[in-house]
Coordinates of C-alpha atoms and ligand atoms in Angstrom, one line a residue:
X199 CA -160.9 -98.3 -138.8
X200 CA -160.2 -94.5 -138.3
X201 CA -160.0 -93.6 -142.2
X202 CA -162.9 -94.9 -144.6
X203 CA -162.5 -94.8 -148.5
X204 CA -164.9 -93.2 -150.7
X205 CA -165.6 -96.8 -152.0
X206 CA -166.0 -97.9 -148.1
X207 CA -168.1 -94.9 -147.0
X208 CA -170.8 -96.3 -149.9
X209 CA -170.5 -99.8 -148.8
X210 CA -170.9 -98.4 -145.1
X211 CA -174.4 -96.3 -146.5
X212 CA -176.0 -99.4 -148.2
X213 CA -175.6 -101.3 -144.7
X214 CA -178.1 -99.0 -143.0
X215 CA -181.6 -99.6 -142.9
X216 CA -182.7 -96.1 -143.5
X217 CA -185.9 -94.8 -144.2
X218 CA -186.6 -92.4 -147.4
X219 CA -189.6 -91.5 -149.2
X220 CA -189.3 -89.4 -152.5
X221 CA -192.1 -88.3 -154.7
X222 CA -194.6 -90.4 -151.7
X223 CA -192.8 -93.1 -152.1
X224 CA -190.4 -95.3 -150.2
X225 CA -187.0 -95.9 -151.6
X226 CA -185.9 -99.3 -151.7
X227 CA -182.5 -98.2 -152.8
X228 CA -181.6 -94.3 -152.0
X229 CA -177.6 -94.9 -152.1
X230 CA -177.9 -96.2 -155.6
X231 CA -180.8 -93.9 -156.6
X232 CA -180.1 -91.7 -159.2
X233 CA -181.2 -88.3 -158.0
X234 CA -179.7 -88.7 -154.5
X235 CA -176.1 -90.4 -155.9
X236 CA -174.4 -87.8 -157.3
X237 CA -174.5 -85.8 -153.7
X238 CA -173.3 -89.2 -152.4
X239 CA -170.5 -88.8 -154.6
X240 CA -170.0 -85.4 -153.3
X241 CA -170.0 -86.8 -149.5
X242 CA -167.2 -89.0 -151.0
X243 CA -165.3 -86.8 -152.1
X244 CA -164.6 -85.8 -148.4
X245 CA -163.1 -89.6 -148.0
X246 CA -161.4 -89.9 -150.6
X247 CA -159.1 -86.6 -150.4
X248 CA -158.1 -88.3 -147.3
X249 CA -156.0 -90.6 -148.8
X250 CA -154.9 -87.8 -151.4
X251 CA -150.8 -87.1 -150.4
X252 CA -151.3 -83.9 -151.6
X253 CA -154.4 -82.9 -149.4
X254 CA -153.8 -85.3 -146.5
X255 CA -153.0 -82.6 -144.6
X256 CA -155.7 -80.9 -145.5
X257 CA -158.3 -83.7 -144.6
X258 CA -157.0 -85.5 -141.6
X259 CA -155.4 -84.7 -138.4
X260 CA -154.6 -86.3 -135.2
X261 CA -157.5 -87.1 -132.7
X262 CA -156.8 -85.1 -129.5
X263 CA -158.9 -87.7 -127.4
X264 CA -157.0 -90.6 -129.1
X265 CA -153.7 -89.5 -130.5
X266 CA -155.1 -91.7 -133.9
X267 CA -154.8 -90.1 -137.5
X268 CA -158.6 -89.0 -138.4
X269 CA -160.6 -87.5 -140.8
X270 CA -160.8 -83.5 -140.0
X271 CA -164.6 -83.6 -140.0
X272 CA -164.8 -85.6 -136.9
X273 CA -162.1 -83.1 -135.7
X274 CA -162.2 -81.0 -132.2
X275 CA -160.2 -76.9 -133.9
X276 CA -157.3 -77.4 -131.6
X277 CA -155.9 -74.0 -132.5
X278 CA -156.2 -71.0 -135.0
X279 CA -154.2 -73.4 -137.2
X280 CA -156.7 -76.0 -137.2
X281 CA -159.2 -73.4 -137.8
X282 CA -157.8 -72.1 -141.0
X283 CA -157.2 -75.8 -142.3
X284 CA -160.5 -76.6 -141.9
X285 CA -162.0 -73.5 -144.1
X286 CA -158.9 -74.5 -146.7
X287 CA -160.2 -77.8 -146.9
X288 CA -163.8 -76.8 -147.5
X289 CA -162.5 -74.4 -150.2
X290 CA -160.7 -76.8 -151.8
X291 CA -163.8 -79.4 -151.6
X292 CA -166.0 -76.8 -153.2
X293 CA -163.4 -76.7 -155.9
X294 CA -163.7 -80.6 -156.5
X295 CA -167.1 -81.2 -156.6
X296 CA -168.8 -77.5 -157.6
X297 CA -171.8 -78.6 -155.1
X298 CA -172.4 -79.0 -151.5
X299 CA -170.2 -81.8 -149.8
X300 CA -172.4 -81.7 -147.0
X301 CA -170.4 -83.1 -144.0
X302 CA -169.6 -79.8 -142.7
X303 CA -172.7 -79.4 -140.3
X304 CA -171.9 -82.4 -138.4
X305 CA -168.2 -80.9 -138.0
X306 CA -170.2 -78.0 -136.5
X307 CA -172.3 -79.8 -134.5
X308 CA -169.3 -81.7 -133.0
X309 CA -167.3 -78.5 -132.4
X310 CA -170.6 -76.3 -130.9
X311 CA -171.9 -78.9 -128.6
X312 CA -168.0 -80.2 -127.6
X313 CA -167.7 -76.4 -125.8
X314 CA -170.9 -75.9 -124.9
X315 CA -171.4 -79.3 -122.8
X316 CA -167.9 -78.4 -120.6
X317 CA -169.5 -75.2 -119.7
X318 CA -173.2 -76.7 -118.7
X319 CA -171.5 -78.8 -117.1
X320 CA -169.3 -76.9 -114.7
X321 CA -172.7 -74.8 -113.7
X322 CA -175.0 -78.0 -113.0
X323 CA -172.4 -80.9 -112.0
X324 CA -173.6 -83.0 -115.0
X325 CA -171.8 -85.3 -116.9
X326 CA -173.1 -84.2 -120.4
X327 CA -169.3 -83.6 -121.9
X328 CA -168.4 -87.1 -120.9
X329 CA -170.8 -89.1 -123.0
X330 CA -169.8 -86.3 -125.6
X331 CA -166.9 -87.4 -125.7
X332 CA -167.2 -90.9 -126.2
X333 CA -169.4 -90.3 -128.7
X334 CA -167.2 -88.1 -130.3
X335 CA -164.9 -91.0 -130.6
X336 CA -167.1 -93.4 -132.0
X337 CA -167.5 -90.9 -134.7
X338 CA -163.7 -90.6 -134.9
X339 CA -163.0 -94.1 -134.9
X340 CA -165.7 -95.5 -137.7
X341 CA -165.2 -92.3 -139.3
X342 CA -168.9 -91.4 -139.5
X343 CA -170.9 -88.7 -142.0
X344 CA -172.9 -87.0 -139.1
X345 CA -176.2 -84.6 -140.0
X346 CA -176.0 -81.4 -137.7
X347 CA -179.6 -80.9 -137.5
X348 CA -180.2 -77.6 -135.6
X349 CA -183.6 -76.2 -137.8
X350 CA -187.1 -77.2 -136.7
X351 CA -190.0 -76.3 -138.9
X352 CA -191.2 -73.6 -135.8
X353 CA -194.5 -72.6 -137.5
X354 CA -195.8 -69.7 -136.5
X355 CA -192.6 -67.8 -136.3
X356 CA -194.0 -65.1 -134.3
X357 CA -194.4 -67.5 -131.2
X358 CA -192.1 -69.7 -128.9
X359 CA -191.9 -73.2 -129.2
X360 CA -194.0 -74.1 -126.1
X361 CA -196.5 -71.0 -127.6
X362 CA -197.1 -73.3 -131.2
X363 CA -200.4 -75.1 -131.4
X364 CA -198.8 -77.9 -132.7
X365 CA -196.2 -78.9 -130.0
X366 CA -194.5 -80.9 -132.3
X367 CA -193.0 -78.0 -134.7
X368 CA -190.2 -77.6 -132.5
X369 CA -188.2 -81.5 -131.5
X370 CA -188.6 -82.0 -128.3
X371 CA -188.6 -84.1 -124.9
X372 CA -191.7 -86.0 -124.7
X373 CA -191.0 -88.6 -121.9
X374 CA -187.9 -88.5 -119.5
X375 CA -187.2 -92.5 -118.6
X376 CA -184.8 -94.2 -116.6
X377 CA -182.5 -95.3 -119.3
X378 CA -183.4 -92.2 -121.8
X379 CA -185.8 -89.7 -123.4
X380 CA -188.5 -90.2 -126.0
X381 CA -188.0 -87.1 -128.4
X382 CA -190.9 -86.3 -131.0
X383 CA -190.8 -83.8 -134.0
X384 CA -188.7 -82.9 -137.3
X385 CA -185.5 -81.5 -138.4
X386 CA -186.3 -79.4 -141.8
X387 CA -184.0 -78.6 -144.4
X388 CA -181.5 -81.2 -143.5
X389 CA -177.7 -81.0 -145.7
X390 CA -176.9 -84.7 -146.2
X391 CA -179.1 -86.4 -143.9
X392 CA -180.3 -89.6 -145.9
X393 CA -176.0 -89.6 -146.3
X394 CA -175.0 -89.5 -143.4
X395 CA -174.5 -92.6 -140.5
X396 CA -175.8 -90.2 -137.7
X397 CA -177.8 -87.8 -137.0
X398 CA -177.1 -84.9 -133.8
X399 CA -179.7 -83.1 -132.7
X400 CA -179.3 -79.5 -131.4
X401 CA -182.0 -76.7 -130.3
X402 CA -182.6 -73.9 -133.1
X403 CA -183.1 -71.0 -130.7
X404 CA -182.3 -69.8 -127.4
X405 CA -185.1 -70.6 -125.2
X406 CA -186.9 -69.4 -121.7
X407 CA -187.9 -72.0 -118.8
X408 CA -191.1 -71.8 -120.3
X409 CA -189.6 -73.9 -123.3
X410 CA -187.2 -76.3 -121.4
X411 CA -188.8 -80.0 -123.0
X412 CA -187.4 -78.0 -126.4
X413 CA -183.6 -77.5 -125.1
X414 CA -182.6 -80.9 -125.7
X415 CA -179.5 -82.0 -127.4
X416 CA -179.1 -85.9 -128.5
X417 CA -177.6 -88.5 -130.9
X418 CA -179.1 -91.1 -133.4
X419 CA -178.6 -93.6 -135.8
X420 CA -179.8 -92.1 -139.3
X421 CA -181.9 -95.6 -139.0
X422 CA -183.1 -95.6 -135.4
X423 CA -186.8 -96.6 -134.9
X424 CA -188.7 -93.8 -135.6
X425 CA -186.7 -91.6 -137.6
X426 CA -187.8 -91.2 -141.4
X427 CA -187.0 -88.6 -144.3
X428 CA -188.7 -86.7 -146.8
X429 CA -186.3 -86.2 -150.4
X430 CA -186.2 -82.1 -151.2
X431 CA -186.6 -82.3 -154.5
X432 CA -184.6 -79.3 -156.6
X433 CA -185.0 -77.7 -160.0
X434 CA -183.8 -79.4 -162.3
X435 CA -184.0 -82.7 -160.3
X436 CA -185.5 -84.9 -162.7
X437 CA -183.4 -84.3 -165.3
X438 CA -180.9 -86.7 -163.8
X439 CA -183.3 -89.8 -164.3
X440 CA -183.5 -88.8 -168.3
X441 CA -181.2 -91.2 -170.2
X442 CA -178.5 -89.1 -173.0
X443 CA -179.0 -86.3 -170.7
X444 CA -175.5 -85.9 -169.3
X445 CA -174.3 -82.6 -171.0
X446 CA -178.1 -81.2 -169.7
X447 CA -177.1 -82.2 -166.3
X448 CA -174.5 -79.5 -166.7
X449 CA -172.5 -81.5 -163.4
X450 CA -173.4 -85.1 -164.1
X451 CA -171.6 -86.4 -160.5
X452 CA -171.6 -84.8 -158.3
X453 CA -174.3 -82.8 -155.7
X454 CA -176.0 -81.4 -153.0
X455 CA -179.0 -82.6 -150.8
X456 CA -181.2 -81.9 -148.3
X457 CA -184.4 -83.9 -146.5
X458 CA -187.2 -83.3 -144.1
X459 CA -186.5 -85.4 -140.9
X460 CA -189.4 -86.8 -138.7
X461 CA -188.9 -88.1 -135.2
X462 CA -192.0 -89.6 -134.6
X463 CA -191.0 -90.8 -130.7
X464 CA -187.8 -91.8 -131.0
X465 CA -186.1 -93.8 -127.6
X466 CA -182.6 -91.9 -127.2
X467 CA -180.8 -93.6 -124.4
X468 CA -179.0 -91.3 -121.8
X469 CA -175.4 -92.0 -123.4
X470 CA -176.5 -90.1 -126.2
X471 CA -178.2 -87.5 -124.8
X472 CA -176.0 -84.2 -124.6
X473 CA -178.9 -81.4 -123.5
X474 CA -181.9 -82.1 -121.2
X475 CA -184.0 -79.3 -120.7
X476 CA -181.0 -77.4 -119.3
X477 CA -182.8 -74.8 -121.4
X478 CA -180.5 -71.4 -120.3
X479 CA -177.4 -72.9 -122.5
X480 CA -179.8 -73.4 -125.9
X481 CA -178.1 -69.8 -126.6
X482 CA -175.4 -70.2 -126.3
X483 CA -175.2 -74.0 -128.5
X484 CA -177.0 -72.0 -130.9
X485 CA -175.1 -68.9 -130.7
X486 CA -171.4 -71.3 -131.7
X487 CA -173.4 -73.7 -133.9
X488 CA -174.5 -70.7 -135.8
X489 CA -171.1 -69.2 -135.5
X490 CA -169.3 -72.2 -136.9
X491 CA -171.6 -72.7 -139.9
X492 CA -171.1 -69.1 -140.7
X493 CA -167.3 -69.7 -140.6
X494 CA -168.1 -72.9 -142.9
X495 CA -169.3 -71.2 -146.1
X496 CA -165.9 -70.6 -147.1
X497 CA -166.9 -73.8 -149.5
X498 CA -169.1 -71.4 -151.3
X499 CA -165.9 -69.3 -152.6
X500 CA -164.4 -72.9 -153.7
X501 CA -167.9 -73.5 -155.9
X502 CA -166.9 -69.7 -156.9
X503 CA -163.9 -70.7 -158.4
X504 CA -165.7 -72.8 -160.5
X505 CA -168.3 -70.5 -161.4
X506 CA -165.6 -68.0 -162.5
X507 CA -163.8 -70.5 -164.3
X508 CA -166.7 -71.3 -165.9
X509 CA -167.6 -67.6 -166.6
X510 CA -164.1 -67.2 -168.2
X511 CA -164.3 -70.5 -170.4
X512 CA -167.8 -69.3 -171.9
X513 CA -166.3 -66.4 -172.7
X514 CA -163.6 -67.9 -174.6
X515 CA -165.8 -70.0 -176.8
X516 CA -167.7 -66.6 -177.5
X517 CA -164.7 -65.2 -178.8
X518 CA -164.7 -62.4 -176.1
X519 CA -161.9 -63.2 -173.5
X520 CA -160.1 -60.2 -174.2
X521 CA -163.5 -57.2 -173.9
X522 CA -162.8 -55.0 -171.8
X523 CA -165.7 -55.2 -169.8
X524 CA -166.0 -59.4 -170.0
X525 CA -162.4 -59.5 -168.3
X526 CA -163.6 -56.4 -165.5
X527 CA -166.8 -58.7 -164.8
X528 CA -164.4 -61.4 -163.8
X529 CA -162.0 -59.3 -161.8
X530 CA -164.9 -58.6 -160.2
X531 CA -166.4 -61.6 -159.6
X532 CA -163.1 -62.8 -158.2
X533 CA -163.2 -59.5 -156.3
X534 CA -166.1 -60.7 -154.6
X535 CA -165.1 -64.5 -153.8
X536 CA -162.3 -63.5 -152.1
X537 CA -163.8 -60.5 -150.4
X538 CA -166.0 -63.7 -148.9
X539 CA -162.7 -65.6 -148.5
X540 CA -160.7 -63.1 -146.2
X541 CA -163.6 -62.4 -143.7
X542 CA -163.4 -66.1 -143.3
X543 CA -159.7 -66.5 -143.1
X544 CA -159.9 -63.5 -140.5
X545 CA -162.6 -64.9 -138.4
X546 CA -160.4 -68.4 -138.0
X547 CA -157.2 -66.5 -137.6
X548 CA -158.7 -64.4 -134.8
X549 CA -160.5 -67.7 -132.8
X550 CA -160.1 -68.1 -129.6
X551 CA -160.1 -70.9 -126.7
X552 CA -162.8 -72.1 -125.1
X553 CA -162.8 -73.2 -121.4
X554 CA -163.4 -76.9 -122.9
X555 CA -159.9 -76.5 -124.7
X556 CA -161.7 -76.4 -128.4
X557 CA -161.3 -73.7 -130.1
X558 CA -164.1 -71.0 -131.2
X559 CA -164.3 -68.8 -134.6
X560 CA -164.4 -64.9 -133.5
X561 CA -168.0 -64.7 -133.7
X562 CA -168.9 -60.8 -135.0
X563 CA -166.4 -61.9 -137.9
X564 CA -167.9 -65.1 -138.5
X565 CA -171.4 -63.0 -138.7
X566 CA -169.9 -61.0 -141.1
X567 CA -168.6 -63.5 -143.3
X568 CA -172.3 -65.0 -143.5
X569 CA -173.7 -61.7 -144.3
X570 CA -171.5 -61.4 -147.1
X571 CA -172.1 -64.6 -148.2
X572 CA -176.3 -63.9 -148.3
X573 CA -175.2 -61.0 -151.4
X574 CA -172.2 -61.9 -153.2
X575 CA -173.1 -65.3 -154.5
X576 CA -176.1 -63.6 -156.4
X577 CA -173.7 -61.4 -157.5
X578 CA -171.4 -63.4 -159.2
X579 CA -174.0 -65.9 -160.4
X580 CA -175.6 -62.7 -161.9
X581 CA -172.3 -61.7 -164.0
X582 CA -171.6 -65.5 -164.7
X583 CA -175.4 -65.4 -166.2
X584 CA -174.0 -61.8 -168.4
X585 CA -170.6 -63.4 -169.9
X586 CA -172.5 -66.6 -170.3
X587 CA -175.4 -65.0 -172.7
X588 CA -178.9 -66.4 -172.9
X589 CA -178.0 -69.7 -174.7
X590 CA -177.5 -70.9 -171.4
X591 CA -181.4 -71.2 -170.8
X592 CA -182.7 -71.5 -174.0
X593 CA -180.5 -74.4 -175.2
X594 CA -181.7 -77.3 -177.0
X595 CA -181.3 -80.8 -175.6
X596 CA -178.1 -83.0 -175.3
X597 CA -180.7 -85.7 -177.4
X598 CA -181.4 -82.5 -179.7
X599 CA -177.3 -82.3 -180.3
X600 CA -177.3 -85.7 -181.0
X601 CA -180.3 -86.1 -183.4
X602 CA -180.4 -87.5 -186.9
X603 CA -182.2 -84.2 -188.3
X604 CA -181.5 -81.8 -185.5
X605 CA -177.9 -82.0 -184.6
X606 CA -176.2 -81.2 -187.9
X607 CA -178.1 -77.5 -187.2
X608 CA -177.4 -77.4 -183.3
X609 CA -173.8 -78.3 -184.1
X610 CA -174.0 -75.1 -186.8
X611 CA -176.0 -72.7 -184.9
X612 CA -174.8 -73.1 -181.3
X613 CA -171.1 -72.6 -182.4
X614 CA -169.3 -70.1 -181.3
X615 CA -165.2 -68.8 -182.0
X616 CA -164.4 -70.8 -185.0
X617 CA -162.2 -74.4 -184.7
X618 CA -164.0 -74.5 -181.3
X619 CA -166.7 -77.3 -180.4
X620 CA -170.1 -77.0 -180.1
X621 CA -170.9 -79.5 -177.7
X622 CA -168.0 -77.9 -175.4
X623 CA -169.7 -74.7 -175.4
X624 CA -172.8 -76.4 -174.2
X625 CA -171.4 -78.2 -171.1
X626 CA -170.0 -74.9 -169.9
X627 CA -173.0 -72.9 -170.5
X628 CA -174.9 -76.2 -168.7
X629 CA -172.4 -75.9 -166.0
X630 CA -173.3 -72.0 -165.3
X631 CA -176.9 -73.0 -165.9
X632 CA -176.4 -76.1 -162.9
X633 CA -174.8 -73.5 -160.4
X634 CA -176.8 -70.8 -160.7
X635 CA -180.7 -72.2 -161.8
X636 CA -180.4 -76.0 -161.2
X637 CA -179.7 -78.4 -158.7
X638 CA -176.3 -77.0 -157.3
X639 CA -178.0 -73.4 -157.1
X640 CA -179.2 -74.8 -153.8
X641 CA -176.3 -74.7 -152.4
X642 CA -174.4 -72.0 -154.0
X643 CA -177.5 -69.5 -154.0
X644 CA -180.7 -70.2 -151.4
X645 CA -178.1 -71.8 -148.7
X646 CA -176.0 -69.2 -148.6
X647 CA -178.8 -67.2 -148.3
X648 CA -180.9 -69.0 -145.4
X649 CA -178.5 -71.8 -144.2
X650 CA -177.0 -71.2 -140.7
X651 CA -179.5 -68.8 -140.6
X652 CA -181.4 -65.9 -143.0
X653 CA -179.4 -62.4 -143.1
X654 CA -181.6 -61.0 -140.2
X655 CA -180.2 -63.3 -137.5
X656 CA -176.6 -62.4 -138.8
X657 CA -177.2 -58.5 -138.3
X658 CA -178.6 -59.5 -134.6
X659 CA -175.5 -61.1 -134.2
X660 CA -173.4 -58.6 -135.6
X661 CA -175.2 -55.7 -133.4
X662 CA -174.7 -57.7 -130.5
X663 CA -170.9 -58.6 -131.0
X664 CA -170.0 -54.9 -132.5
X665 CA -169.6 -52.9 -129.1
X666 CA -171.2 -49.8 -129.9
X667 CA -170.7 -48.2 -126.6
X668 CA -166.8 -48.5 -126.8
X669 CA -167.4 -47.1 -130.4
X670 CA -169.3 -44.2 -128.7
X671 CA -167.1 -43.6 -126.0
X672 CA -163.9 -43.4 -128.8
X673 CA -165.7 -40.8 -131.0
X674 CA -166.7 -38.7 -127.8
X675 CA -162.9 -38.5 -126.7
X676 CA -161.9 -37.4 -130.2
X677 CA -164.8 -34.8 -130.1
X678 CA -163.8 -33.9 -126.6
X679 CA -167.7 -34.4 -125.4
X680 CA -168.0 -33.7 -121.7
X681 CA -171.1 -36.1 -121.2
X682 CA -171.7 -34.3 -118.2
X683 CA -173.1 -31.4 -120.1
X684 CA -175.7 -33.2 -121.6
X685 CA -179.2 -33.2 -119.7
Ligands
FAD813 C1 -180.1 -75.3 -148.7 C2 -180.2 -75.3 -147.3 C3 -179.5 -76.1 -146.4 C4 -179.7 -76.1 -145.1 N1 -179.0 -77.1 -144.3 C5 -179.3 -77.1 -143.0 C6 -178.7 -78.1 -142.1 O1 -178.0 -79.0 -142.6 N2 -179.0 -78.2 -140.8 C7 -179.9 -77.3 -140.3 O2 -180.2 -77.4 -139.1 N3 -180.5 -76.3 -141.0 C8 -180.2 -76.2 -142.3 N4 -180.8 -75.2 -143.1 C9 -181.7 -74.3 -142.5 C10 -181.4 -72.9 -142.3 O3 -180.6 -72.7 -141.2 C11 -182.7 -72.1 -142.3 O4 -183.2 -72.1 -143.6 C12 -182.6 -70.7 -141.7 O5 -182.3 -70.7 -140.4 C13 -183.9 -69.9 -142.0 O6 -185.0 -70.6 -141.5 P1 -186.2 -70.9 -142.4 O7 -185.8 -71.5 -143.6 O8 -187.2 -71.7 -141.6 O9 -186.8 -69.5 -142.7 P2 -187.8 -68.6 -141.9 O10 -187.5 -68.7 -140.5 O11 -189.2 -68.9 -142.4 O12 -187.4 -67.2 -142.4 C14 -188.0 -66.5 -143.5 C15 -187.9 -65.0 -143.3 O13 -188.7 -64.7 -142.1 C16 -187.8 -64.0 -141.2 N5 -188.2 -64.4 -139.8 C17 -188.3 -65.7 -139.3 N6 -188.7 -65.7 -138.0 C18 -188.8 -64.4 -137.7 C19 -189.2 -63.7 -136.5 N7 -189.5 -64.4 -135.4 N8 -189.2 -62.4 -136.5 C20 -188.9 -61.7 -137.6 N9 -188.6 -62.2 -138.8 C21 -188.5 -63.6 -138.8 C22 -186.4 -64.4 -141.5 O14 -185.5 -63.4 -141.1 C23 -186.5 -64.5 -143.0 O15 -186.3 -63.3 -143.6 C24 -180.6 -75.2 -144.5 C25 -181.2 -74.3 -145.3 C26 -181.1 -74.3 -146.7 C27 -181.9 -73.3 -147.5

């Protein structure tokens, strides 16, 4: 079976035997748990359009290992082409679901350590991008929902993995067997790990020889022996067990998520180990991971769209579509989002081919598509808060609205442009308040902030990538500087 359902990919989650403990407590039933199923729906979402006519060719495309129609997540970017679908379909998948879909690390994953293993592999005569590939199409063919987990909790930041106290704040190699490695540590902040059927492992920083049981690069069942997560909770989380509370919940179905991860000594056997201390290629895994991801938050302009749709519909039941300033604030917002959107059309549009045959995001615009993305979010969540007004954190209840005493004046007072609805005008306002205070301001605000990395590392990566020299050297022709004059 290359293409799962929606429907099959939640039947295919219940059959796992995963661990997950949420408020110190084991769940007996995460898939059907009501804080974690709405980002299930959300993972869904990325099966479903599959079978969509008008998005198929979106969200599938031919396996280059097997010739056999897949999902594009478990995709190898054959060309620019491939690279610009996939940032369409995340777009559009921010669009649908207004939250974090959450299978685009594993995508990532799959496209960073696909390159990266070819190249290791032509300097040390292993056989690393062999057993990549074959796992690569075991993803393709049960059509898994894999957890790129690249961030360790690294502790004191100001030392080196094998410099930490606590050897276990970076994952790494803690016995080398005959028939694998025993890996030990935890994956933190993990996008749709208690949803996803796998779980690939990757280093978080380029390392020295001094740190080589830390380079290591593996594959595991998201229920192997040994592997366990801790539920991030999120503002606004426990609204979602309240009954009546739907309107409150501002987007009642769908979600983002992320988990602590423990590996505590985990048995991964050598077919699904894809980086053994070859420590002097962490960089660069990191280097295209990070790249990638930083392509990937195109889905943030697609939760955009919402947000500025929402914006616009707020404004309508205010009775203030047509200010002058209201309809600037939008242009602006939309200014913004697709200010985000072209660096990450140009940084697809100008990939090029790796030796492996995959194909790799230009990685100075890919860094400064992620920079963006750490500002303009806040941004437009801060003029969606403006048009919005403050009703949209000092509401009353959906229970309130609906009360024997209380909703005849909620209905009165909370009304807005006559012959419109009150309880309209709250689910918008409840929609701005989701995306940019509650659960899905995870994802549209703190991830684009931190995830595939905080600003800092982007601007590293942006000097690095920016060639200042040949920028030097074109000003001092213009200038007609005769260097040798200098002392
Ligand atoms: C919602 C969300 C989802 C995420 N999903 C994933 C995922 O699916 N997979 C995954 O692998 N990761 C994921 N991440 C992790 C993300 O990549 C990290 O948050 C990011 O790399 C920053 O690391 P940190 O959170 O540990 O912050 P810190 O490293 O603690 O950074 C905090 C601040 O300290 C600075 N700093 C840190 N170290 C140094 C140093 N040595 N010198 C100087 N300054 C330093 C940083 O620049 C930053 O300003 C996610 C994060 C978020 C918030």
């Amino acid at each position: 079976m290359a293409l799962m359902t929606g429907k099959q990919y939640i039947e295919s989650l219940k059959k796992l035997d995963i661990k997950v403990y949420m408020f110190g407590e084991r769940l007996e039933n995460p898939v059907d748990h009501p804080i974690i199923r709405p980002s299930i729906n959300s993972v869904a979402m990325t099966y479903d359009l599959a079978f969509d006519p008008e998005y198929e060719d979106l969200l599938t495309t031919t396996s280059h290992l097997t010739g056999e129609k897949i999902n594009r997540f478990c995709h190898i970017h054959q060309s620019t082409e491939d690279l610009v679908k996939k940032i369409k379909m995340q777009r559009l998948l921010g669009q649908k679901t207004a939250s974090c879909f959450q299978r685009c690390v594993g995508m990532d994953a799959f496209n960073s350590i696909y390159s990266t293993t070819f190249e290791m592999d032509e300097e040390y005569g292993t056989n690393y991008h062999e057993r990549f590939k074959k796992y690569l199409e075991l993803c393709q063919k049960n059509d898994w929902t894999v957890d790129g987990a690249m961030t360790d909790p690294k502790g004191d930041r100001g030392l080196s993995p094998s410099q930490q106290e606590d050897p276990d704040m970076f994952v790494h190699i803690k016995e080398v067997r005959e028939d694998g490695i025993i890996v030990r540590g935890a994956k933190a902040h993990q996008t749709g790990s208690i949803n996803s059927h796998e779980h690939l492992i990757m280093p978080t920083i380029a390392m020295t020889e001094a740190d080589k049981d830390y380079a290591v690069s593996f594959a595991v069942p998201t229920d192997a022996k040994g592997v366990f997560m801790i539920y991030g909770r999120q503002s606004c989380d426990t609204r979602k067990l309240e009954e009546g509370a739907d309107i409150d919940l501002g987007n009642n179905t769908y979600g983002g998520q992320e988990a602590l991860v423990i590996f505590d000594d985990v048995f991964v056997p050598n077919e699904r180990v894809f980086m053994c201390k070859e420590w002097k290629y962490a960089g660069m895994l990191v280097e295209r991971f990070a790249g990638f991801h930083r392509q990937s938050y195109a889905c943030k302009t697609g939760v955009g769209d919402v947000l500025i749709g929402a914006a616009a519909v707020a404004a309508d039941y205010n009775g203030v579509p047509k200010a002058s300033h209201i309809k600037d604030k939008i242009i602006e917002m939309q200014h913004l989002n697709e200010t985000m959107w072209a660096c990450s059309v140009a940084c697809s549009a100008e990939g090029t081919k790796t030796k492996s045959g995959g194909y790799l995001i230009d990685l100075l615009l890919a860094n400064v598509c992620k920079q963006n993305v750490t500002r303009f979010p806040y941004e437009i969540a801060r003029l969606a808060e403006d048009i919005a007004g403050g009703l949209m954190v000092t509401m009353p209840s959906e229970k309130d609205l609906r009360g024997k005493e209380t909703g005849p004046w909620v209905k009165k007072f909370l009304n807005g442009k006559v012959g419109t609805s009150t309880e309209n005008r709250m689910r918008i306002l409840r929609l701005i308040e989701n995306l940019t205070l509650g659960t899905a301001a995870v994802g549209y605000r703190t991830e684009s902030l931190h995830g595939a990395g905080s600003p800092q590392a982007q601007r590293i990566m942006i000097a690095r990538q920016g060639n200042l020299e040949a920028k030097k050297e074109m000003a001092r022709r213009i200038a007609h500087i005769d260097v040798s004059k200098d002392k």
